[in-house]
CSV table of C-alpha atoms and ligand atoms in Angstrom, one decimal:
chain,number,residue,atom,x,y,z
A,1,MET,CA,20.1,39.7,42.1
A,2,MET,CA,23.6,38.8,43.2
A,3,LYS,CA,22.7,36.9,46.4
A,4,ASN,CA,20.6,33.8,46.7
A,5,THR,CA,17.0,34.1,47.8
A,6,GLU,CA,14.4,31.6,49.0
A,7,ASN,CA,13.2,31.2,45.5
A,8,SER,CA,16.4,31.1,43.4
A,9,TYR,CA,20.1,31.0,43.3
A,10,GLY,CA,21.6,34.5,42.7
A,11,ALA,CA,23.9,35.6,39.9
A,12,ILE,CA,27.1,34.8,41.8
A,13,ALA,CA,26.1,31.2,42.6
A,14,LYS,CA,25.0,30.7,39.0
A,15,ILE,CA,28.2,32.0,37.6
A,16,PHE,CA,30.3,29.8,39.9
A,17,HIS,CA,28.1,26.8,39.1
A,18,TRP,CA,28.3,27.1,35.3
A,19,LEU,CA,31.9,28.4,35.1
A,20,LEU,CA,33.0,25.4,37.2
A,21,PHE,CA,31.0,23.1,35.0
A,22,LEU,CA,32.9,24.4,32.0
A,23,MET,CA,36.3,24.3,33.7
A,24,PHE,CA,35.9,20.8,35.0
A,25,THR,CA,34.8,19.6,31.6
A,26,PHE,CA,37.9,21.3,30.1
A,27,MET,CA,40.2,20.0,32.8
A,28,ILE,CA,39.0,16.4,32.4
A,29,VAL,CA,39.6,16.6,28.6
A,30,MET,CA,43.0,18.2,29.2
A,31,GLY,CA,44.0,15.7,31.8
A,32,ASN,CA,43.2,12.7,29.6
A,33,TYR,CA,45.1,14.3,26.8
A,34,LEU,CA,48.1,14.9,29.1
A,35,ALA,CA,48.0,11.3,30.4
A,36,SER,CA,48.1,10.1,26.8
A,37,LEU,CA,51.2,12.0,25.8
A,38,PRO,CA,54.6,10.2,25.8
A,39,LYS,CA,57.2,11.6,28.2
A,40,GLY,CA,58.9,14.6,26.8
A,41,ALA,CA,58.9,18.4,26.4
A,42,GLU,CA,55.3,18.5,25.1
A,43,LYS,CA,54.0,16.5,28.1
A,44,LEU,CA,55.9,18.8,30.5
A,45,GLN,CA,54.4,21.9,29.0
A,46,ALA,CA,50.9,20.4,28.9
A,47,ALA,CA,51.3,19.3,32.6
A,48,GLY,CA,52.4,22.8,33.6
A,49,MET,CA,49.2,24.3,32.0
A,50,HIS,CA,47.0,21.6,33.5
A,51,LYS,CA,48.4,22.2,37.0
A,52,SER,CA,48.1,26.0,36.8
A,53,PHE,CA,44.5,25.8,35.6
A,54,GLY,CA,43.9,23.2,38.2
A,55,ALA,CA,45.1,25.5,41.0
A,56,VAL,CA,42.7,28.2,39.6
A,57,VAL,CA,39.9,25.7,39.8
A,58,LEU,CA,40.7,24.8,43.4
A,59,VAL,CA,40.6,28.5,44.4
A,60,LEU,CA,37.3,28.9,42.6
A,61,VAL,CA,35.8,25.9,44.3
A,62,LEU,CA,36.9,27.3,47.7
A,63,MET,CA,35.4,30.7,46.9
A,64,ARG,CA,32.2,29.0,45.8
A,65,LEU,CA,32.0,27.0,49.0
A,66,GLY,CA,32.5,30.1,51.0
A,67,TRP,CA,29.8,31.9,49.1
A,68,ARG,CA,27.4,29.0,49.6
A,69,LEU,CA,28.1,28.9,53.4
A,70,ILE,CA,27.3,32.6,53.9
A,71,ASN,CA,24.1,32.5,51.7
A,72,VAL,CA,20.6,31.1,52.1
A,73,SER,CA,19.8,28.3,49.7
A,74,PRO,CA,16.6,28.2,47.8
A,75,LYS,CA,13.7,26.3,49.4
A,76,ASP,CA,13.1,22.8,48.1
A,77,PRO,CA,9.9,22.4,46.0
A,78,GLU,CA,6.7,22.1,48.1
A,79,GLY,CA,5.8,18.6,49.0
A,80,THR,CA,9.1,17.0,48.2
A,81,PRO,CA,9.4,13.8,50.3
A,82,ALA,CA,12.0,14.1,53.2
A,83,MET,CA,14.0,11.2,51.8
A,84,GLN,CA,14.5,13.0,48.4
A,85,ILE,CA,15.4,16.3,50.2
A,86,LEU,CA,18.1,14.4,52.1
A,87,MET,CA,19.4,12.7,48.9
A,88,ALA,CA,19.5,16.0,47.0
A,89,HIS,CA,21.4,17.8,49.8
A,90,ALA,CA,23.8,14.9,50.4
A,91,MET,CA,24.5,14.8,46.7
A,92,HIS,CA,25.5,18.5,46.7
A,93,TRP,CA,28.0,17.8,49.4
A,94,VAL,CA,29.3,14.8,47.6
A,95,LEU,CA,29.9,17.1,44.5
A,96,TYR,CA,31.8,19.6,46.7
A,97,ALA,CA,33.9,16.8,48.1
A,98,LEU,CA,34.8,15.5,44.6
A,99,MET,CA,35.4,19.0,43.3
A,100,LEU,CA,38.0,19.5,46.1
A,101,ALA,CA,39.5,16.0,46.0
A,102,GLN,CA,40.4,16.3,42.3
A,103,PRO,CA,42.7,19.3,42.4
A,104,LEU,CA,44.0,18.5,45.8
A,105,SER,CA,45.0,14.9,44.8
A,106,GLY,CA,46.7,16.5,41.7
A,107,ILE,CA,48.8,18.8,43.9
A,108,MET,CA,49.7,16.0,46.3
A,109,MET,CA,50.7,13.7,43.4
A,110,SER,CA,53.0,16.4,42.0
A,111,GLN,CA,54.5,17.3,45.4
A,112,ALA,CA,55.1,13.7,46.4
A,113,ALA,CA,56.7,13.1,43.0
A,114,GLY,CA,59.1,15.9,43.9
A,115,VAL,CA,57.8,18.3,41.2
A,116,PRO,CA,56.9,21.6,42.7
A,117,VAL,CA,53.6,23.1,41.4
A,118,SER,CA,54.0,26.5,39.8
A,119,PHE,CA,51.3,29.0,39.0
A,120,PHE,CA,51.8,29.8,35.3
A,121,GLY,CA,55.5,30.1,36.0
A,122,LEU,CA,54.9,33.1,38.2
A,123,PHE,CA,55.5,31.6,41.6
A,124,GLU,CA,55.6,28.2,43.2
A,125,PHE,CA,53.2,26.9,45.8
A,126,PRO,CA,54.6,26.0,49.2
A,127,THR,CA,55.6,22.3,49.3
A,128,PHE,CA,54.1,20.4,52.2
A,129,LEU,CA,55.0,16.9,51.1
A,130,THR,CA,58.5,15.5,50.8
A,131,LYS,CA,59.4,13.3,47.9
A,132,ASN,CA,57.9,9.9,48.3
A,133,PRO,CA,57.3,7.8,45.1
A,134,GLU,CA,54.8,5.4,46.8
A,135,LEU,CA,52.7,8.3,48.0
A,136,ALA,CA,52.9,9.9,44.5
A,137,GLN,CA,51.7,6.6,43.0
A,138,PHE,CA,48.8,6.5,45.5
A,139,PHE,CA,47.7,10.1,44.7
A,140,LYS,CA,48.0,9.4,41.0
A,141,GLY,CA,45.5,6.6,41.6
A,142,VAL,CA,43.2,8.9,43.5
A,143,HIS,CA,43.5,11.6,40.8
A,144,GLY,CA,42.7,9.0,38.1
A,145,THR,CA,39.6,7.8,40.0
A,146,VAL,CA,38.0,10.8,41.5
A,147,TRP,CA,37.2,12.4,38.1
A,148,ILE,CA,35.4,9.3,37.0
A,149,LEU,CA,33.2,9.4,40.2
A,150,LEU,CA,32.6,13.1,39.5
A,151,VAL,CA,31.4,12.3,35.9
A,152,VAL,CA,29.1,9.6,37.2
A,153,ALA,CA,27.8,11.9,40.0
A,154,VAL,CA,27.2,14.8,37.6
A,155,PHE,CA,25.2,12.6,35.2
A,156,GLY,CA,22.9,11.6,38.1
A,157,HIS,CA,22.8,15.3,39.2
A,158,ALA,CA,21.9,16.5,35.7
A,159,ALA,CA,19.4,13.7,35.2
A,160,ALA,CA,17.7,14.8,38.5
A,161,ALA,CA,17.7,18.5,37.3
A,162,LEU,CA,16.1,17.4,33.9
A,163,HIS,CA,13.5,15.2,35.8
A,164,HIS,CA,12.5,18.3,37.8
A,165,HIS,CA,12.1,20.4,34.8
A,166,PHE,CA,10.4,18.1,32.3
A,167,ILE,CA,8.5,15.6,34.5
A,168,ARG,CA,7.8,17.4,37.7
A,169,LYS,CA,7.6,20.8,36.0
A,170,ASP,CA,8.9,22.7,39.0
A,171,ASN,CA,11.4,25.5,39.3
A,172,VAL,CA,14.5,23.6,40.3
A,173,LEU,CA,16.4,24.0,36.9
A,174,LYS,CA,15.2,27.6,36.6
A,175,GLN,CA,16.7,28.4,40.0
A,176,MET,CA,20.1,27.6,38.6
A,177,THR,CA,19.5,29.1,35.1
A,178,THR,CA,17.1,31.9,34.1
A,179,GLY,CA,15.1,32.2,37.3
A,180,ALA,CA,15.4,35.4,39.4
B,201,HEM,C1,40.8,20.8,39.0
B,201,HEM,C2,40.6,19.9,38.4
B,201,HEM,C3,41.4,18.8,37.8
B,201,HEM,C4,40.8,17.9,37.0
B,201,HEM,C5,39.4,17.8,36.6
B,201,HEM,C6,41.9,17.0,36.5
B,201,HEM,C7,41.7,15.9,35.7
B,201,HEM,C8,42.7,15.1,35.3
B,201,HEM,C9,42.5,13.9,34.5
B,201,HEM,C10,41.1,13.4,34.0
B,201,HEM,C11,43.7,13.3,34.3
B,201,HEM,C12,44.0,12.0,33.5
B,201,HEM,C13,44.1,10.9,34.6
B,201,HEM,C14,44.4,9.5,34.1
B,201,HEM,O1,44.2,9.2,33.0
B,201,HEM,O2,44.9,8.8,34.9
B,201,HEM,C15,44.7,14.1,34.9
B,201,HEM,C16,46.1,13.9,34.9
B,201,HEM,C17,47.0,14.6,35.6
B,201,HEM,N1,46.7,15.7,36.5
B,201,HEM,FE1,44.9,16.5,36.8
B,201,HEM,N2,43.1,17.4,37.1
B,201,HEM,C18,42.8,18.5,37.9
B,201,HEM,C19,43.8,19.2,38.6
B,201,HEM,C20,45.1,18.9,38.7
B,201,HEM,C21,46.1,19.6,39.5
B,201,HEM,C22,45.8,20.8,40.4
B,201,HEM,C23,47.3,19.0,39.3
B,201,HEM,C24,48.7,19.3,39.9
B,201,HEM,C25,49.0,20.3,40.5
B,201,HEM,C26,47.1,17.9,38.4
B,201,HEM,C27,48.1,17.1,37.9
B,201,HEM,C28,47.9,16.1,37.0
B,201,HEM,C29,49.0,15.3,36.4
B,201,HEM,C30,50.5,15.5,36.7
B,201,HEM,C31,48.4,14.4,35.5
B,201,HEM,C32,49.2,13.4,34.6
B,201,HEM,C33,49.3,12.0,35.2
B,201,HEM,C34,49.9,11.1,34.2
B,201,HEM,O3,51.1,11.4,33.9
B,201,HEM,O4,49.3,10.2,33.8
B,201,HEM,N3,45.8,17.9,38.0
B,201,HEM,N4,44.1,15.2,35.5
B,202,HEM,C1,30.8,19.8,37.0
B,202,HEM,C2,29.5,19.6,37.0
B,202,HEM,C3,28.6,20.0,38.1
B,202,HEM,C4,28.8,20.2,39.4
B,202,HEM,C5,30.1,19.9,40.2
B,202,HEM,C6,27.6,20.7,40.0
B,202,HEM,C7,27.4,20.9,41.4
B,202,HEM,C8,26.3,21.5,42.0
B,202,HEM,C9,26.2,21.9,43.4
B,202,HEM,C10,27.3,21.7,44.4
B,202,HEM,C11,25.0,22.4,43.5
B,202,HEM,C12,24.4,22.9,44.9
B,202,HEM,C13,24.3,24.4,44.8
B,202,HEM,C14,25.6,25.1,45.1
B,202,HEM,O1,26.2,24.9,46.2
B,202,HEM,O2,26.0,25.9,44.2
B,202,HEM,C15,24.3,22.4,42.3
B,202,HEM,C16,23.0,22.8,42.0
B,202,HEM,C17,22.3,22.6,40.8
B,202,HEM,N1,22.9,22.1,39.6
B,202,HEM,FE1,24.7,21.5,39.4
B,202,HEM,N2,26.6,20.8,39.1
B,202,HEM,C18,27.2,20.4,37.9
B,202,HEM,C19,26.5,20.3,36.6
B,202,HEM,C20,25.2,20.6,36.4
B,202,HEM,C21,24.5,20.3,35.2
B,202,HEM,C22,25.1,19.8,33.9
B,202,HEM,C23,23.2,20.7,35.4
B,202,HEM,C24,21.9,20.6,34.5
B,202,HEM,C25,21.7,19.8,33.6
B,202,HEM,C26,23.1,21.1,36.8
B,202,HEM,C27,21.9,21.6,37.4
B,202,HEM,C28,21.8,22.0,38.7
B,202,HEM,C29,20.6,22.6,39.3
B,202,HEM,C30,19.3,22.7,38.6
B,202,HEM,C31,20.9,22.9,40.6
B,202,HEM,C32,20.0,23.5,41.7
B,202,HEM,C33,19.5,22.3,42.5
B,202,HEM,C34,18.8,22.6,43.8
B,202,HEM,O3,18.5,23.7,44.1
B,202,HEM,O4,18.5,21.6,44.5
B,202,HEM,N3,24.3,21.0,37.4
B,202,HEM,N4,25.1,21.8,41.3
């Protein structure tokens, strides 16, 4: 089924979830490689790719959020304590906030540095920040921090999913994988 039901996420939510998992992993590796390069042509080229893919990720996160908002979400397992339900739901919104903050801070950093962000060289995004080195430095700090928070949050999130599957033996992991 394409849409979510009360018992499972649908195909579209699953594709968004796992595709973005792969893309964030790839972007974090690519970003760290980029940051390790000395200034020069190779770095500029790697940065161009990183920014273009980052913009694609931003669009995918926005589409995923839209899809989430117009769908039902699967029910929480019977008998889950209210506190755990609150934590699980809050964690999902934290993950969305981090998924948005990472590419947005990247775009702000580039714009404040006076470097327009192009989409695979096809067109440039509208610039809404004027050149401001201090602001660029600030967003660089944000961009260098948010991904670490995301990695930490995702470890907790994945640990919770595995706990549901192997210890509680409920359907939570299946809802996002093979469950219909
Ligand atoms: C969508 C997800 C993105 C992820 C997961 C990501 C991740 C990263 C990471 C992990 C680094 C290394 C940071 C450091 O060591 O301080 C980095 C660097 C960088 N990112 Fe991103 N990024 C994303 C999107 C973007 C976007 C959209 C832009 C700009 C339009 C961008 C621009 C940059 C630049 C310019 C650097 C190099 C900073 C330096 O020279 O040290 N990133 N990114
Ligand atoms: C970049 C990494 C990840 C992010 C940003 C992320 C984010 C999210 C978000 C926002 C949701 C809420 C559903 C939605 O709105 O689509 C969710 C659900 C879920 N995720 Fe992830 N996730 C990531 C990686 C993982 C990994 C590695 C696992 C498993 C080991 C996993 C297992 C699950 C499960 C089982 C659900 C359903 C939970 C429920 O219904 O309460 N996720 N994820």
